[in-house]
Short mmCIF file of C-alpha atoms and ligand atoms in Angstrom, two decimals:
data_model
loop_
_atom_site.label_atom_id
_atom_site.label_comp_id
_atom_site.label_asym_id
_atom_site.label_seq_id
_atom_site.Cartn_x
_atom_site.Cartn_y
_atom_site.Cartn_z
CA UNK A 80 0.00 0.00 0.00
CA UNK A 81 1.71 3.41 -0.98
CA UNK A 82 1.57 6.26 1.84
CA UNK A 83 -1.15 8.18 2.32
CA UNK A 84 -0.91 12.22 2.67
CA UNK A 85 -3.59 14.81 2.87
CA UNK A 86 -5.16 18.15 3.25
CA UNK A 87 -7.38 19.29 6.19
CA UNK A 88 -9.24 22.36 6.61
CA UNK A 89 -12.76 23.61 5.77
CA UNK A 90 -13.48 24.43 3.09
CA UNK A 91 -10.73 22.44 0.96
CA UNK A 92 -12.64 21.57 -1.98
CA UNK A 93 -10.62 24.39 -3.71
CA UNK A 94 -7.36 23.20 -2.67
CA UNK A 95 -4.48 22.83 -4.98
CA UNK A 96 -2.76 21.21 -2.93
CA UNK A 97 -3.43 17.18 -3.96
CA UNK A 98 -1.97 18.73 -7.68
CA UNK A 99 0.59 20.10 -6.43
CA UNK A 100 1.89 17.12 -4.17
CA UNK A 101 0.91 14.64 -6.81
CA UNK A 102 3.17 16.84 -8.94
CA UNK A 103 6.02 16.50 -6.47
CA UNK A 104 5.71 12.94 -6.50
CA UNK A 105 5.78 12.25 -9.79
CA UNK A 106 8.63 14.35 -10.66
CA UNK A 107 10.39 12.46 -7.36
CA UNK A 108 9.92 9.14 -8.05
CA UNK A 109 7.44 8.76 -4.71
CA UNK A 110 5.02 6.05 -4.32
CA UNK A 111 1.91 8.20 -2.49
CA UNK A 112 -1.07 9.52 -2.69
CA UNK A 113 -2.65 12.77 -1.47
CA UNK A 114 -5.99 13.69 0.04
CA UNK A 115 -8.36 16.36 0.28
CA UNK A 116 -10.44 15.95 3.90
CA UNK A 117 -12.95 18.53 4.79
CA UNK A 118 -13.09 18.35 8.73
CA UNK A 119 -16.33 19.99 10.45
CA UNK A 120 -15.16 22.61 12.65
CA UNK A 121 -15.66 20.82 15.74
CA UNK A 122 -14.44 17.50 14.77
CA UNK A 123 -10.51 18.15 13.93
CA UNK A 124 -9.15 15.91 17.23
CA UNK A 125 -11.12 13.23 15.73
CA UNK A 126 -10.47 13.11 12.26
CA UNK A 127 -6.97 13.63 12.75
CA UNK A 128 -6.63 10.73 15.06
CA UNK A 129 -8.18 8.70 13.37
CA UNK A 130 -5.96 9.81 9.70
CA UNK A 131 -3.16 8.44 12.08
CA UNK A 132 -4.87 4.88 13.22
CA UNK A 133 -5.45 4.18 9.65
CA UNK A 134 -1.76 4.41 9.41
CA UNK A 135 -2.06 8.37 7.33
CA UNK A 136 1.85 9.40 7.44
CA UNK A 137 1.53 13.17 6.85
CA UNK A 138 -1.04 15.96 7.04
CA UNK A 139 -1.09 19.50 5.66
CA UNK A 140 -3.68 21.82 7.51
CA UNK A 141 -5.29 24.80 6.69
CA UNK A 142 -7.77 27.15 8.19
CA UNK A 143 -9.48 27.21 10.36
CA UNK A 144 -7.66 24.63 12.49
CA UNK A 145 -3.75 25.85 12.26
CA UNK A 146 -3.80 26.79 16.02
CA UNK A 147 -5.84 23.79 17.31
CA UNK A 148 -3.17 21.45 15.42
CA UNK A 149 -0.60 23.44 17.21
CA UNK A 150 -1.83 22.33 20.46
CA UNK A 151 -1.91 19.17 19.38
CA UNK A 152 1.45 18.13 18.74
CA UNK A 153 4.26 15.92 20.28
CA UNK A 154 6.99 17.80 19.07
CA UNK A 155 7.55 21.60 17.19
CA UNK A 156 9.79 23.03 15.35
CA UNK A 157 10.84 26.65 16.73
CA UNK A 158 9.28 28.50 13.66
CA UNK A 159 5.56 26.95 14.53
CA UNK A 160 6.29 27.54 18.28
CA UNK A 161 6.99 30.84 17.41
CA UNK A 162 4.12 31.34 15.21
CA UNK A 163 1.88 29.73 17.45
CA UNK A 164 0.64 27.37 14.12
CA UNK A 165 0.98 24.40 12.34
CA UNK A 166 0.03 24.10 9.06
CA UNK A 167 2.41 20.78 8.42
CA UNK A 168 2.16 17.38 10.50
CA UNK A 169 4.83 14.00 10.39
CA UNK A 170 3.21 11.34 11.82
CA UNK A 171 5.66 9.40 13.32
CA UNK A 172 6.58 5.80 13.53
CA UNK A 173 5.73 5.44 17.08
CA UNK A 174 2.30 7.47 16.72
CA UNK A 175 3.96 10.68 17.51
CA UNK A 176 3.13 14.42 15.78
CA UNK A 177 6.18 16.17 14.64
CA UNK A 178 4.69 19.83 13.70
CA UNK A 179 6.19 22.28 11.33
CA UNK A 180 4.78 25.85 10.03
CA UNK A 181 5.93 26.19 6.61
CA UNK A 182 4.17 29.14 5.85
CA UNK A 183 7.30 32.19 6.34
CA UNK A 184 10.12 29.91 4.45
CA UNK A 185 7.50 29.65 1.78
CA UNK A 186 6.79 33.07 1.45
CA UNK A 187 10.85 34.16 1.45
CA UNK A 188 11.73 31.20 -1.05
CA UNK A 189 9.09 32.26 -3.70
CA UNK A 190 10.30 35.97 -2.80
CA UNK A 191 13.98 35.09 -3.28
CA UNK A 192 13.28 32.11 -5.75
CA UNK A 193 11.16 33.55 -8.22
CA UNK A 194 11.15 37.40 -7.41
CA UNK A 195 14.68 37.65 -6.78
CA UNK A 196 13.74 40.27 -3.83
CA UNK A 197 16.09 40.34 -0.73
CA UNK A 198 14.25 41.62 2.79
CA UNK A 199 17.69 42.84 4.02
CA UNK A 200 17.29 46.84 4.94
CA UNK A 201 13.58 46.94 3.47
CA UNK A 202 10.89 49.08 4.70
CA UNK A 203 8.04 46.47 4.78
CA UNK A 204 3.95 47.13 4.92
CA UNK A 205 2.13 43.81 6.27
CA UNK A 206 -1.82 44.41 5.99
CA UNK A 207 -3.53 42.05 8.32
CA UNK A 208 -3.09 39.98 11.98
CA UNK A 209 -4.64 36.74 11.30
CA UNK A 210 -2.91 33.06 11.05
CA UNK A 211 -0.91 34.03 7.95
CA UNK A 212 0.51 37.42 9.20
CA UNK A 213 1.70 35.72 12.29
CA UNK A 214 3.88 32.86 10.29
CA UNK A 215 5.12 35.44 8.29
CA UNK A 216 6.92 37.51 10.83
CA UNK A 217 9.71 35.58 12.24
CA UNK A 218 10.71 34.50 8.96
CA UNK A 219 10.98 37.82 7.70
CA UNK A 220 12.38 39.78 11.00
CA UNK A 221 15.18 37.19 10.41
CA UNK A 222 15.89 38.43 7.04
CA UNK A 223 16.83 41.89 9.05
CA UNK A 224 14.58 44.25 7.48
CA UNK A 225 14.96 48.02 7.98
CA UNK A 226 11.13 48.06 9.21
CA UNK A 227 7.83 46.52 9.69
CA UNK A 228 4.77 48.27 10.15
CA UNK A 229 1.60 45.83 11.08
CA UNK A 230 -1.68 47.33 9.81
CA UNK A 231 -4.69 45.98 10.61
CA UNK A 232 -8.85 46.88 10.17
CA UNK A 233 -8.96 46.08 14.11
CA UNK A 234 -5.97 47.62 16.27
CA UNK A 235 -5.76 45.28 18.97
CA UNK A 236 -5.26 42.42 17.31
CA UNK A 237 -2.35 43.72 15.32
CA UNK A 238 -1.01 45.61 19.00
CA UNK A 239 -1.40 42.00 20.59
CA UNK A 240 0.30 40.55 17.52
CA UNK A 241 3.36 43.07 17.44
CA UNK A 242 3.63 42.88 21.22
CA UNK A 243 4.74 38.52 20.40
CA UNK A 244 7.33 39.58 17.98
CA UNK A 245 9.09 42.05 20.05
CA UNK A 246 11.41 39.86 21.17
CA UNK A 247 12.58 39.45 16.96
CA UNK A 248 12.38 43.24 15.87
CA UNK A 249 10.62 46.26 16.07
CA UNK A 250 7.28 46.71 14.64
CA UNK A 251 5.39 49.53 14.28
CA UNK A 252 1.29 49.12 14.25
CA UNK A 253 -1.33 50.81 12.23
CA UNK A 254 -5.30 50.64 11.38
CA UNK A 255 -5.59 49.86 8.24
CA UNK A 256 -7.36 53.09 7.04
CA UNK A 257 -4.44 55.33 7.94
CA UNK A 258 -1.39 53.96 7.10
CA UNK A 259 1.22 56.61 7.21
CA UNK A 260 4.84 56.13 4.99
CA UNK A 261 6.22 54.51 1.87
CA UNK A 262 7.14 51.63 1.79
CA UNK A 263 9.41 48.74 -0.40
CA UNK A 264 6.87 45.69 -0.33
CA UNK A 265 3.64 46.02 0.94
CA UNK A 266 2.31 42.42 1.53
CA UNK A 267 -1.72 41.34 1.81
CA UNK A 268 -2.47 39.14 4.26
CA UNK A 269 -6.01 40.09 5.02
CA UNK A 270 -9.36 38.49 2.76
CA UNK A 271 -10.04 42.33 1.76
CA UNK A 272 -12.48 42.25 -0.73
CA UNK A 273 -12.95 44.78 -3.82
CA UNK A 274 -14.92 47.31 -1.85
CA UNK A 275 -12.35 47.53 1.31
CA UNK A 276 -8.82 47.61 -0.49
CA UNK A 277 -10.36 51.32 -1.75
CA UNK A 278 -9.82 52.63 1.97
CA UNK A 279 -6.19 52.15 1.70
CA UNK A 280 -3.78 55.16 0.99
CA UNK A 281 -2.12 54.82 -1.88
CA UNK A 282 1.07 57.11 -0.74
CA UNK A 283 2.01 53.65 0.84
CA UNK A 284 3.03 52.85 -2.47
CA UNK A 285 5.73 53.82 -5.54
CA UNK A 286 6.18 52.39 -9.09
CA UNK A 287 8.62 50.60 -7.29
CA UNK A 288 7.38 49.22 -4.51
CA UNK A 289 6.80 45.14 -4.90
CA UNK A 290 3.07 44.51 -4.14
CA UNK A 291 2.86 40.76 -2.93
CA UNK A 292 -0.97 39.39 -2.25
CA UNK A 293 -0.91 35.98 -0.43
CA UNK A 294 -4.61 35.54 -1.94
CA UNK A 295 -4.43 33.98 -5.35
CA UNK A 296 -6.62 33.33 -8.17
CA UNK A 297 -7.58 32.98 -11.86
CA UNK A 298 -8.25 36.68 -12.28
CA UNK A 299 -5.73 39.49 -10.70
CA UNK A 300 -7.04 40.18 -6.92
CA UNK A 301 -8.51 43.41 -5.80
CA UNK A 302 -5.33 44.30 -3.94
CA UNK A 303 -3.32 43.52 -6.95
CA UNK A 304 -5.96 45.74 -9.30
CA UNK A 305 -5.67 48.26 -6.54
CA UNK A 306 -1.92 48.33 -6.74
CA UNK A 307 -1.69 48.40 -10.21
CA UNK A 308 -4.19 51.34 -10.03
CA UNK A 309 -2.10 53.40 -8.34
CA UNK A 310 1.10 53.17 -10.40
CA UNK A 311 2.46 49.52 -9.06
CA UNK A 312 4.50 47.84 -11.90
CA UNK A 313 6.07 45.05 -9.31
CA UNK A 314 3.19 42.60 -8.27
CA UNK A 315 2.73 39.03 -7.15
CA UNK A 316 -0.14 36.71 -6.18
CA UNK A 317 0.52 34.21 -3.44
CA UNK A 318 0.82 31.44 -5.48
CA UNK A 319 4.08 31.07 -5.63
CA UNK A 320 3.90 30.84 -1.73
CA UNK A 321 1.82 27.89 -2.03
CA UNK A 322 3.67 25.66 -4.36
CA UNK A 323 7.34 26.36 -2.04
CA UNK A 324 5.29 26.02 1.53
CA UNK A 325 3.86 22.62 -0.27
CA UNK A 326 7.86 21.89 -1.34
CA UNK A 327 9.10 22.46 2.25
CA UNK A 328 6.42 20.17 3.36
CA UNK A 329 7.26 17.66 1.47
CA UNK A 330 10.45 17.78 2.29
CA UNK A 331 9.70 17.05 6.00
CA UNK A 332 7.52 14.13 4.84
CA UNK A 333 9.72 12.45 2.46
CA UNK A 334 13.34 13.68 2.79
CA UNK A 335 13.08 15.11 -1.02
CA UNK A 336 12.97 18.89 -2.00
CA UNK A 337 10.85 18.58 -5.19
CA UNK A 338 11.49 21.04 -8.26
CA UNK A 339 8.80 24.16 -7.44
CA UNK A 340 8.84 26.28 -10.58
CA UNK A 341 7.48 24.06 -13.39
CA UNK A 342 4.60 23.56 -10.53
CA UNK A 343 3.76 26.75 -10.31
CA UNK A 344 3.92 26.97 -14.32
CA UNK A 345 1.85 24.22 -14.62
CA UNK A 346 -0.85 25.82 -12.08
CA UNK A 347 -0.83 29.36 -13.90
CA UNK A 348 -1.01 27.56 -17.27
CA UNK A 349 -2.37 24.20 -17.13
CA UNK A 350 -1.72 23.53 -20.99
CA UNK A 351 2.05 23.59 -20.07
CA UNK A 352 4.27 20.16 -20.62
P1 NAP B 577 -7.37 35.02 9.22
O1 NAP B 577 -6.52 34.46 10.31
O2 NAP B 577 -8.84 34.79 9.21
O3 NAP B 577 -7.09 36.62 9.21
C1 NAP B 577 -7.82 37.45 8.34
C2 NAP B 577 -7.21 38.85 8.33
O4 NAP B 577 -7.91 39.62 7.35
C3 NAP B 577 -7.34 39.60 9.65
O5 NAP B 577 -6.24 40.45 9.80
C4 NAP B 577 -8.64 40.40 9.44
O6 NAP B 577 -8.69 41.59 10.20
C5 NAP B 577 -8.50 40.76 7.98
N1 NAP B 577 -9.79 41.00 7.34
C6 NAP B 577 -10.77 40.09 7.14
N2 NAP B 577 -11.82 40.68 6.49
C7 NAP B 577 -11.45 41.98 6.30
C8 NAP B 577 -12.10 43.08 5.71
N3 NAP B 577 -13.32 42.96 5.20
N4 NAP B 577 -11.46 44.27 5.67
C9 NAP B 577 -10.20 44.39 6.19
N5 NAP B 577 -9.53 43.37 6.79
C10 NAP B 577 -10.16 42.18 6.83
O7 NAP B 577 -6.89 34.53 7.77
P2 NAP B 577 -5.41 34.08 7.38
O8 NAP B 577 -5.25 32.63 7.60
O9 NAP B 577 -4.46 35.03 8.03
O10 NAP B 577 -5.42 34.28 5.79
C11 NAP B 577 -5.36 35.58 5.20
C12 NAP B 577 -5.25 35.44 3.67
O11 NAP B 577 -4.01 34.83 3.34
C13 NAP B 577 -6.34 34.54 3.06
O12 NAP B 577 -6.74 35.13 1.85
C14 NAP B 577 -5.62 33.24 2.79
O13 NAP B 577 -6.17 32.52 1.70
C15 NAP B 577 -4.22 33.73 2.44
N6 NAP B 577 -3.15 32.73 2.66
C16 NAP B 577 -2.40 32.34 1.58
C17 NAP B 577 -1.36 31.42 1.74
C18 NAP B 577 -0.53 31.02 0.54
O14 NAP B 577 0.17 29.99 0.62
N7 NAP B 577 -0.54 31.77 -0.53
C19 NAP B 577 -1.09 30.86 3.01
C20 NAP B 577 -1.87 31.29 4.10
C21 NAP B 577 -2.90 32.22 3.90
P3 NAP B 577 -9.38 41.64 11.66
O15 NAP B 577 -8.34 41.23 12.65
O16 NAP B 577 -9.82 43.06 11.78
O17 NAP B 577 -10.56 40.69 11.61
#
């Protein structure tokens, strides 16, 4: 019997993520398969432990249940202790959960991989709190940037957020309706739609300042329209960040790092190869 993977969230009929693991495989020579479970929201404990009796040798999880798997877990890795999150799980031989958050290393490798942007002395906009904001800080306070500023619709939560990481850096906090500065990379991690991105000041931005959204899609996102709006000409959807947080998983799972930019080819243009 080959090993069994999968996803966990809800929703996850969307997911990409059996594609882009049964890409990985293929292109690795791994005997698995990969699985898309949608958990109800009270019934994560359960479905995960029984994924593990049945023998289920790795896990990716998505929202809402992140934090809950970090609670969960026998043993963590500093980034998801840090970040409070696991959105990767090894089960071990013994029955054991190794958790991982690969969330940040994704988001730097598709920045330095594909984007060929370094963090190093950067003046850096983050818009939103939530899970994703939070992996993404430790990860990128290591890449010594000159500045963060954390702006979110509700101040506390980005206050209470900013007040974790001050151990790693300084960051400043904002609302998100009067953000104040320029910046070199402003980075979306809220689910603004359309209507809200308009509330945003677009002094924030230059024509050179790289506009990264970690929402992705068919059609460009409103943050990326809005950016592009207001003079952007650097922009990137997140999924990039997907396919290298999926590689990094992997990784942990089967001691392979799989080949991440025909993936992300492939998912922009499925026609390709
Ligand atoms: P989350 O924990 O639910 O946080 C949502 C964030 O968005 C909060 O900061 C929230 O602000 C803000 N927000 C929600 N609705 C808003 C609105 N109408 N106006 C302004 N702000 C609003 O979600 P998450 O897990 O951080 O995910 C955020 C986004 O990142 C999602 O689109 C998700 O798909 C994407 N993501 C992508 C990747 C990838 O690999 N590309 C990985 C992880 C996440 P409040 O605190 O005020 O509620």
């Amino acid at each position: 019997m080959v090993d069994t993977y999968a996803v966990m969230g809800h929703p996850v009929a969307h997911s990409k993520s059996p594609f882009i693991h049964e890409q990985f495989a293929k292109q690795t020579h791994q005997a698995m398969q990969y699985l898309k479970i949608d958990v109800p929201e009270d019934k994560f404990l359960e479905y995960l432990t029984l994924f593990a009796f049945e023998n289920g040798k790795g896990l990716n999880i998505t929202a809402p249940f992140k934090q809950q798997a970090f609670s969960l877990m026998s043993e963590i890795t500093d980034r998801a202790h840090i970040a409070k999150s696991v959105n990767t799980i090894k089960i071990m031989q013994d029955g054991r959960l190794f958790g991982d958050n690969t969330d940040g290393v994704g988001f730097i490798a598709d920045l330095t991989n594909q984007h060929h942007f370094s963090l190093k002395e950067k003046s850096i906009l983050i818009l939103g709190a939530g899970g994703a904001a939070r992996g993404l800080l430790y990860p990128i306070l290591s890449q010594v940037p000159r500045c963060i500023m954390l702006a979110n619709r509700t101040l506390l939560t980005a206050q209470n957020l900013a007040d974790d990481y001050r151990p790693y850096g300084n960051i400043l906090v904002s609302g998100l309706t009067n953000i104040s500065g320029t910046y070199d990379l402003i980075i979306n991690a809220t689910s603004m739609i359309q209507q809200e991105v308009f509330t945003l000041n677009p002094s924030a931005l230059t024509r050179n300042t790289f506009c990264y959204d970690l929402m992705y899609g068919q059609e460009p996102t409103p943050f990326l329209k809005w950016a592009v709006s207001n003079g952007a000409t650097k922009i990137s959807d997140g999924l990039g960040m997907l396919v290298e947080q999926a590689a990094e998983s992997f990784f942990i799972w089967r001691g392979v790092k799989p080949e991440t930019k025909y993936v992300i080819e492939k998912l922009k243009n499925p026609s390709v190869g």
